[in-house]
Amino acid sequence: MAETKLSSFKDQRWSLQGMTALVTGGTRGIGYAIVEGLAEFGASVHICARNQEDINKCLEEWKGKGFCVTGSTCDLLFHDQRQKLMETVALVFDGKLNILVNNAGIFTPKPIMDYTDEDITTTIGTNFVSGYHLCQLAHPLLKQSGNGSIVFISSIAGLKAWPFASVYAASKGAMNQCAKNLALEWAKDNIRANVVAPGAVMTILFENAAKLAGEWIMLSRIWCL
Ligand SMILES: NC(=O)c1ccc[n+]([C@@H]2O[C@H](COP(=O)([O-])OP(=O)(O)OC[C@H]3O[C@@H](n4cnc5c(N)ncnc54)[C@H](OP(=O)(O)O)[C@@H]3O)[C@@H](O)[C@H]2O)c1
């Protein structure tokens, strides 16, 4: 894969030239911004999302900016699709991955009693199980890079209680603890693990969640409690 030209670096004082990164959910919102940040510093990036058209549109935009970004579809909820994604990444990056950003996530606010088994499985599967599995799959590639870094995009909801966010919060809380265990076990392989826990960021996820949560708040009058 070609590398971003030196002249396009955001900041000449340091760079990510020669580094490779996988960003899940890179087609919009926080993931999109992460891809831009990494690519501007010279990293070669691979993204995944479920919507192929969105991926194509993003790749066109980034190509126009001179960034080295590839992409493939993957529904992270499914084990076999995660395996296929990592096979693609290994191929694209020649068996070495420096940075894994577990960013993709979903949030469907509901009162605790309304969550179904399927809701729980889908949210925990997308937000936590997928990231955990990608770490397992990426381990040989991260180790091979000699300098691996895992970043989980968690949430402030994984640290504080918010109404109608119990399952989302649990998925992020699990992620927070998992990062500590990964950092401990994989330090010997020169692989770091860190968590970023944003507050509200105006994205599609946030807008949809705020709308749904607002409806539940109106119904339950939880602000009075
Ligand atoms: N926005 C906030 O206020 C906020 C605050 C704290 C934390 N976060 C966290 O930040 C991360 C990004 O959130 P965002 O607000 O940027 O969300 P977003 O705008 O909805 O973007 C989510 C991205 O993830 C992809 N995605 C979702 N489900 C997927 C799946 N099953 N398989 C593959 N890709 C999938 C989406 O593409 P497709 O739909 O095409 O699959 C999209 O590219 C999430 O983990 C979220 O929990 C967000």
mmCIF file of C-alpha atoms and ligand atoms in Angstrom:
data_model
loop_
_atom_site.group_PDB
_atom_site.id
_atom_site.type_symbol
_atom_site.label_atom_id
_atom_site.label_comp_id
_atom_site.label_asym_id
_atom_site.label_seq_id
_atom_site.Cartn_x
_atom_site.Cartn_y
_atom_site.Cartn_z
ATOM 1 C CA MET A 1 0.000 0.000 0.000
ATOM 2 C CA ALA A 2 1.281 3.505 -0.869
ATOM 3 C CA GLU A 3 2.096 5.934 1.942
ATOM 4 C CA THR A 4 0.837 9.477 2.456
ATOM 5 C CA LYS A 5 3.325 12.016 1.101
ATOM 6 C CA LEU A 6 5.457 13.789 3.721
ATOM 7 C CA SER A 7 4.285 17.225 2.546
ATOM 8 C CA SER A 8 0.714 16.493 3.593
ATOM 9 C CA PHE A 9 1.554 15.883 7.258
ATOM 10 C CA LYS A 10 -0.437 17.985 9.677
ATOM 11 C CA ASP A 11 2.553 18.561 11.904
ATOM 12 C CA GLN A 12 6.112 18.016 10.802
ATOM 13 C CA ARG A 13 7.378 17.603 14.375
ATOM 14 C CA TRP A 14 6.230 14.014 14.631
ATOM 15 C CA SER A 15 4.483 11.588 12.367
ATOM 16 C CA LEU A 16 2.802 8.227 12.017
ATOM 17 C CA GLN A 17 4.419 7.544 8.677
ATOM 18 C CA GLY A 18 4.887 3.828 8.161
ATOM 19 C CA MET A 19 2.286 3.023 10.832
ATOM 20 C CA THR A 20 -0.829 1.014 10.060
ATOM 21 C CA ALA A 21 -4.216 1.356 11.733
ATOM 22 C CA LEU A 22 -7.612 -0.320 11.746
ATOM 23 C CA VAL A 23 -10.515 1.925 12.754
ATOM 24 C CA THR A 24 -13.887 0.227 13.131
ATOM 25 C CA GLY A 25 -16.892 2.344 12.209
ATOM 26 C CA GLY A 26 -14.807 4.887 10.342
ATOM 27 C CA THR A 27 -17.508 6.117 7.972
ATOM 28 C CA ARG A 28 -18.996 8.818 10.174
ATOM 29 C CA GLY A 29 -18.961 10.566 13.531
ATOM 30 C CA ILE A 30 -16.073 10.005 15.906
ATOM 31 C CA GLY A 31 -14.572 7.190 13.812
ATOM 32 C CA TYR A 32 -14.420 9.404 10.730
ATOM 33 C CA ALA A 33 -12.552 12.075 12.709
ATOM 34 C CA ILE A 34 -10.129 9.471 14.091
ATOM 35 C CA VAL A 35 -9.347 8.247 10.560
ATOM 36 C CA GLU A 36 -8.655 11.818 9.438
ATOM 37 C CA GLY A 37 -6.412 12.440 12.448
ATOM 38 C CA LEU A 38 -4.380 9.277 11.907
ATOM 39 C CA ALA A 39 -4.126 9.759 8.136
ATOM 40 C CA GLU A 40 -3.086 13.400 8.485
ATOM 41 C CA PHE A 41 -0.127 12.223 10.529
ATOM 42 C CA GLY A 42 0.802 9.771 7.796
ATOM 43 C CA ALA A 43 -0.664 6.466 8.994
ATOM 44 C CA SER A 44 -2.139 4.022 6.506
ATOM 45 C CA VAL A 45 -5.651 3.255 7.694
ATOM 46 C CA HIS A 46 -8.212 0.513 7.052
ATOM 47 C CA ILE A 47 -11.838 1.119 8.023
ATOM 48 C CA CYS A 48 -14.903 -1.051 8.290
ATOM 49 C CA ALA A 49 -18.632 -0.396 8.542
ATOM 50 C CA ARG A 50 -21.777 -2.209 7.388
ATOM 51 C CA ASN A 51 -22.699 0.180 4.576
ATOM 52 C CA GLN A 52 -20.592 -0.218 1.419
ATOM 53 C CA GLU A 53 -21.851 3.028 -0.161
ATOM 54 C CA ASP A 54 -20.737 5.013 2.870
ATOM 55 C CA ILE A 55 -17.326 3.353 2.724
ATOM 56 C CA ASN A 56 -16.948 4.175 -0.984
ATOM 57 C CA LYS A 57 -17.937 7.808 -0.400
ATOM 58 C CA CYS A 58 -15.428 8.187 2.453
ATOM 59 C CA LEU A 59 -12.622 6.528 0.489
ATOM 60 C CA GLU A 60 -13.213 8.942 -2.403
ATOM 61 C CA GLU A 61 -13.059 11.936 -0.053
ATOM 62 C CA TRP A 62 -9.854 10.702 1.576
ATOM 63 C CA LYS A 63 -8.270 9.870 -1.746
ATOM 64 C CA GLY A 64 -8.887 13.475 -2.758
ATOM 65 C CA LYS A 65 -7.018 14.595 0.360
ATOM 66 C CA GLY A 66 -4.079 12.324 -0.403
ATOM 67 C CA PHE A 67 -4.750 9.984 2.526
ATOM 68 C CA CYS A 68 -3.957 6.250 2.386
ATOM 69 C CA VAL A 69 -7.215 4.665 3.473
ATOM 70 C CA THR A 70 -8.763 1.356 2.450
ATOM 71 C CA GLY A 71 -12.033 -0.126 3.621
ATOM 72 C CA SER A 72 -14.217 -3.197 3.649
ATOM 73 C CA THR A 73 -17.689 -4.054 4.859
ATOM 74 C CA CYS A 74 -18.086 -5.938 8.101
ATOM 75 C CA ASP A 75 -20.964 -6.343 10.497
ATOM 76 C CA LEU A 76 -18.986 -6.542 13.711
ATOM 77 C CA LEU A 77 -21.801 -8.365 15.424
ATOM 78 C CA PHE A 78 -20.813 -11.548 13.604
ATOM 79 C CA HIS A 79 -17.804 -13.704 14.502
ATOM 80 C CA ASP A 80 -17.091 -14.863 10.930
ATOM 81 C CA GLN A 81 -17.230 -11.312 9.552
ATOM 82 C CA ARG A 82 -14.738 -10.172 12.202
ATOM 83 C CA GLN A 83 -12.406 -12.992 11.153
ATOM 84 C CA LYS A 84 -12.739 -11.998 7.497
ATOM 85 C CA LEU A 85 -12.020 -8.370 8.403
ATOM 86 C CA MET A 86 -8.767 -9.264 10.154
ATOM 87 C CA GLU A 87 -7.723 -11.484 7.236
ATOM 88 C CA THR A 88 -8.230 -8.476 4.950
ATOM 89 C CA VAL A 89 -6.267 -6.224 7.310
ATOM 90 C CA ALA A 90 -3.402 -8.740 7.456
ATOM 91 C CA LEU A 91 -3.332 -8.808 3.668
ATOM 92 C CA VAL A 92 -3.532 -5.025 3.188
ATOM 93 C CA PHE A 93 -0.878 -4.293 5.844
ATOM 94 C CA ASP A 94 1.402 -7.221 5.142
ATOM 95 C CA GLY A 95 0.838 -8.909 8.514
ATOM 96 C CA LYS A 96 1.624 -5.858 10.692
ATOM 97 C CA LEU A 97 -0.814 -3.653 12.567
ATOM 98 C CA ASN A 98 0.358 -0.809 14.820
ATOM 99 C CA ILE A 99 -2.980 0.626 15.908
ATOM 100 C CA LEU A 100 -6.381 -0.947 16.510
ATOM 101 C CA VAL A 101 -9.176 1.508 17.279
ATOM 102 C CA ASN A 102 -12.316 -0.234 18.522
ATOM 103 C CA ASN A 103 -14.692 2.625 17.788
ATOM 104 C CA ALA A 104 -17.899 1.230 16.255
ATOM 105 C CA GLY A 105 -20.792 1.221 18.666
ATOM 106 C CA ILE A 106 -24.555 1.444 19.035
ATOM 107 C CA PHE A 107 -26.825 2.897 21.712
ATOM 108 C CA THR A 108 -30.561 2.300 22.030
ATOM 109 C CA PRO A 109 -31.843 3.916 25.235
ATOM 110 C CA LYS A 110 -34.629 2.089 27.079
ATOM 111 C CA PRO A 111 -35.783 1.619 30.668
ATOM 112 C CA ILE A 112 -34.208 -1.446 32.299
ATOM 113 C CA MET A 113 -37.430 -3.485 32.267
ATOM 114 C CA ASP A 114 -37.917 -2.951 28.522
ATOM 115 C CA TYR A 115 -34.629 -4.384 27.276
ATOM 116 C CA THR A 116 -35.109 -7.749 25.557
ATOM 117 C CA ASP A 117 -32.517 -10.526 25.393
ATOM 118 C CA GLU A 118 -31.971 -9.566 21.757
ATOM 119 C CA ASP A 119 -31.351 -5.898 22.639
ATOM 120 C CA ILE A 120 -28.786 -6.945 25.232
ATOM 121 C CA THR A 121 -27.040 -9.422 22.954
ATOM 122 C CA THR A 122 -26.884 -6.935 20.081
ATOM 123 C CA THR A 123 -25.531 -4.053 22.158
ATOM 124 C CA ILE A 124 -23.024 -6.072 24.166
ATOM 125 C CA GLY A 125 -22.061 -7.962 20.986
ATOM 126 C CA THR A 126 -21.460 -4.842 18.909
ATOM 127 C CA ASN A 127 -19.903 -2.667 21.590
ATOM 128 C CA PHE A 128 -17.883 -5.121 23.665
ATOM 129 C CA VAL A 129 -17.634 -8.683 22.287
ATOM 130 C CA SER A 130 -16.598 -7.460 18.837
ATOM 131 C CA GLY A 131 -13.780 -5.306 20.242
ATOM 132 C CA TYR A 132 -12.584 -8.107 22.505
ATOM 133 C CA HIS A 133 -12.548 -10.563 19.602
ATOM 134 C CA LEU A 134 -10.782 -8.072 17.312
ATOM 135 C CA CYS A 135 -8.065 -7.726 19.961
ATOM 136 C CA GLN A 136 -7.623 -11.510 19.973
ATOM 137 C CA LEU A 137 -7.543 -11.613 16.171
ATOM 138 C CA ALA A 138 -5.188 -8.626 15.945
ATOM 139 C CA HIS A 139 -2.756 -9.843 18.602
ATOM 140 C CA PRO A 140 -0.308 -11.530 16.196
ATOM 141 C CA LEU A 141 -0.372 -8.503 13.887
ATOM 142 C CA LEU A 142 0.089 -6.016 16.726
ATOM 143 C CA LYS A 143 2.920 -8.093 18.148
ATOM 144 C CA GLN A 144 4.542 -8.365 14.734
ATOM 145 C CA SER A 145 4.560 -4.562 14.413
ATOM 146 C CA GLY A 146 6.835 -4.394 17.457
ATOM 147 C CA ASN A 147 4.898 -1.368 18.703
ATOM 148 C CA GLY A 148 1.187 -2.062 19.086
ATOM 149 C CA SER A 149 -1.532 0.193 20.439
ATOM 150 C CA ILE A 150 -5.157 -0.637 21.141
ATOM 151 C CA VAL A 151 -7.623 2.191 21.702
ATOM 152 C CA PHE A 152 -11.169 1.553 22.877
ATOM 153 C CA ILE A 153 -13.730 4.297 22.322
ATOM 154 C CA SER A 154 -15.738 3.908 25.483
ATOM 155 C CA SER A 155 -18.074 6.522 26.979
ATOM 156 C CA ILE A 156 -18.621 8.616 30.049
ATOM 157 C CA ALA A 157 -21.688 6.362 30.417
ATOM 158 C CA GLY A 158 -19.295 3.537 31.347
ATOM 159 C CA LEU A 159 -18.185 5.569 34.376
ATOM 160 C CA LYS A 160 -21.347 7.356 35.503
ATOM 161 C CA ALA A 161 -24.996 6.262 35.613
ATOM 162 C CA TRP A 162 -27.338 7.859 33.086
ATOM 163 C CA PRO A 163 -31.035 7.071 32.747
ATOM 164 C CA PHE A 164 -32.028 4.489 30.097
ATOM 165 C CA ALA A 165 -28.426 3.558 29.326
ATOM 166 C CA SER A 166 -27.983 0.419 31.466
ATOM 167 C CA VAL A 167 -26.949 -1.989 28.680
ATOM 168 C CA TYR A 168 -24.832 0.557 26.793
ATOM 169 C CA ALA A 169 -23.174 1.505 30.090
ATOM 170 C CA ALA A 170 -22.444 -2.145 30.892
ATOM 171 C CA SER A 171 -20.846 -2.631 27.462
ATOM 172 C CA LYS A 172 -18.600 0.395 28.042
ATOM 173 C CA GLY A 173 -17.806 -0.569 31.630
ATOM 174 C CA ALA A 174 -16.703 -3.996 30.409
ATOM 175 C CA MET A 175 -14.532 -2.301 27.809
ATOM 176 C CA ASN A 176 -12.882 -0.097 30.439
ATOM 177 C CA GLN A 177 -11.891 -3.057 32.595
ATOM 178 C CA CYS A 178 -10.871 -5.151 29.598
ATOM 179 C CA ALA A 179 -8.385 -2.472 28.516
ATOM 180 C CA LYS A 180 -6.644 -2.739 31.902
ATOM 181 C CA ASN A 181 -6.344 -6.518 31.615
ATOM 182 C CA LEU A 182 -5.078 -6.332 28.037
ATOM 183 C CA ALA A 183 -2.503 -3.706 29.007
ATOM 184 C CA LEU A 184 -1.306 -5.945 31.824
ATOM 185 C CA GLU A 185 -1.090 -9.179 29.834
ATOM 186 C CA TRP A 186 0.245 -7.761 26.579
ATOM 187 C CA ALA A 187 2.819 -5.260 27.855
ATOM 188 C CA LYS A 188 5.383 -8.055 27.380
ATOM 189 C CA ASP A 189 4.530 -7.975 23.655
ATOM 190 C CA ASN A 190 4.986 -4.187 23.555
ATOM 191 C CA ILE A 191 1.263 -3.685 23.035
ATOM 192 C CA ARG A 192 -0.449 -0.850 24.922
ATOM 193 C CA ALA A 193 -4.186 -0.618 25.610
ATOM 194 C CA ASN A 194 -6.023 2.600 26.414
ATOM 195 C CA VAL A 195 -9.568 3.872 26.676
ATOM 196 C CA VAL A 196 -11.028 7.185 25.528
ATOM 197 C CA ALA A 197 -14.351 7.961 27.223
ATOM 198 C CA PRO A 198 -16.050 10.865 25.437
ATOM 199 C CA GLY A 199 -18.999 12.844 26.723
ATOM 200 C CA ALA A 200 -21.672 14.000 24.285
ATOM 201 C CA VAL A 201 -20.491 14.434 20.692
ATOM 202 C CA MET A 202 -23.027 15.567 18.086
ATOM 203 C CA THR A 203 -23.179 12.532 15.827
ATOM 204 C CA ILE A 204 -25.983 10.396 14.408
ATOM 205 C CA LEU A 205 -25.618 8.013 17.375
ATOM 206 C CA PHE A 206 -25.984 10.891 19.825
ATOM 207 C CA GLU A 207 -28.889 12.530 18.003
ATOM 208 C CA ASN A 208 -30.858 9.271 17.799
ATOM 209 C CA ALA A 209 -30.087 8.318 21.395
ATOM 210 C CA ALA A 210 -30.984 11.780 22.719
ATOM 211 C CA LYS A 211 -34.294 11.671 20.858
ATOM 212 C CA LEU A 212 -35.172 8.226 22.231
ATOM 213 C CA ALA A 213 -33.975 9.028 25.748
ATOM 214 C CA GLY A 214 -35.944 12.280 25.638
ATOM 215 C CA GLU A 215 -39.092 10.350 24.795
ATOM 216 C CA TRP A 216 -38.513 7.954 27.705
ATOM 217 C CA ILE A 217 -37.797 10.864 30.055
ATOM 218 C CA MET A 218 -41.088 12.509 29.024
ATOM 219 C CA LEU A 219 -42.909 9.246 29.678
ATOM 220 C CA SER A 220 -41.268 8.402 32.986
ATOM 221 C CA ARG A 221 -40.724 11.892 34.458
ATOM 222 C CA ILE A 222 -37.388 10.612 35.704
ATOM 223 C CA TRP A 223 -36.094 14.173 36.072
ATOM 224 C CA CYS A 224 -38.326 14.468 39.143
ATOM 225 C CA LEU A 225 -36.620 11.568 40.956
HETATM 226 N N1 LIG B 1 -21.534 10.483 19.989
HETATM 227 C C1 LIG B 1 -21.413 10.497 21.300
HETATM 228 O O1 LIG B 1 -21.968 11.355 22.007
HETATM 229 C C2 LIG B 1 -20.558 9.444 21.972
HETATM 230 C C3 LIG B 1 -20.219 9.637 23.316
HETATM 231 C C4 LIG B 1 -19.436 8.692 23.953
HETATM 232 C C5 LIG B 1 -18.990 7.597 23.270
HETATM 233 N N2 LIG B 1 -19.327 7.410 21.965
HETATM 234 C C6 LIG B 1 -18.853 6.206 21.308
HETATM 235 O O2 LIG B 1 -18.101 6.566 20.170
HETATM 236 C C7 LIG B 1 -18.199 5.536 19.189
HETATM 237 C C8 LIG B 1 -18.600 6.159 17.856
HETATM 238 O O3 LIG B 1 -19.855 6.787 18.044
HETATM 239 P P1 LIG B 1 -20.450 7.850 17.023
HETATM 240 O O4 LIG B 1 -21.252 8.776 17.822
HETATM 241 O O5 LIG B 1 -19.410 8.355 16.120
HETATM 242 O O6 LIG B 1 -21.475 6.882 16.220
HETATM 243 P P2 LIG B 1 -22.065 6.968 14.730
HETATM 244 O O7 LIG B 1 -22.008 8.344 14.201
HETATM 245 O O8 LIG B 1 -23.380 6.277 14.778
HETATM 246 O O9 LIG B 1 -21.028 6.064 13.890
HETATM 247 C C9 LIG B 1 -20.921 4.710 14.177
HETATM 248 C C10 LIG B 1 -20.008 4.042 13.186
HETATM 249 O O10 LIG B 1 -19.941 2.646 13.546
HETATM 250 C C11 LIG B 1 -20.396 1.845 12.436
HETATM 251 N N3 LIG B 1 -21.081 0.676 12.985
HETATM 252 C C12 LIG B 1 -22.143 0.634 13.820
HETATM 253 N N4 LIG B 1 -22.497 -0.635 14.055
HETATM 254 C C13 LIG B 1 -21.639 -1.419 13.372
HETATM 255 C C14 LIG B 1 -21.505 -2.815 13.197
HETATM 256 N N5 LIG B 1 -22.349 -3.696 13.765
HETATM 257 N N6 LIG B 1 -20.498 -3.280 12.428
HETATM 258 C C15 LIG B 1 -19.658 -2.412 11.818
HETATM 259 N N7 LIG B 1 -19.726 -1.085 11.934
HETATM 260 C C16 LIG B 1 -20.723 -0.596 12.690
HETATM 261 C C17 LIG B 1 -21.298 2.781 11.606
HETATM 262 O O11 LIG B 1 -21.376 2.403 10.241
HETATM 263 P P3 LIG B 1 -22.592 1.457 9.693
HETATM 264 O O12 LIG B 1 -23.861 1.959 10.312
HETATM 265 O O13 LIG B 1 -22.538 1.570 8.204
HETATM 266 O O14 LIG B 1 -22.253 0.074 10.138
HETATM 267 C C18 LIG B 1 -20.530 4.094 11.752
HETATM 268 O O15 LIG B 1 -19.434 4.117 10.868
HETATM 269 C C19 LIG B 1 -19.207 4.520 19.728
HETATM 270 O O16 LIG B 1 -18.543 3.437 20.318
HETATM 271 C C20 LIG B 1 -19.961 5.311 20.783
HETATM 272 O O17 LIG B 1 -20.469 4.460 21.800
HETATM 273 C C21 LIG B 1 -20.105 8.329 21.299
#
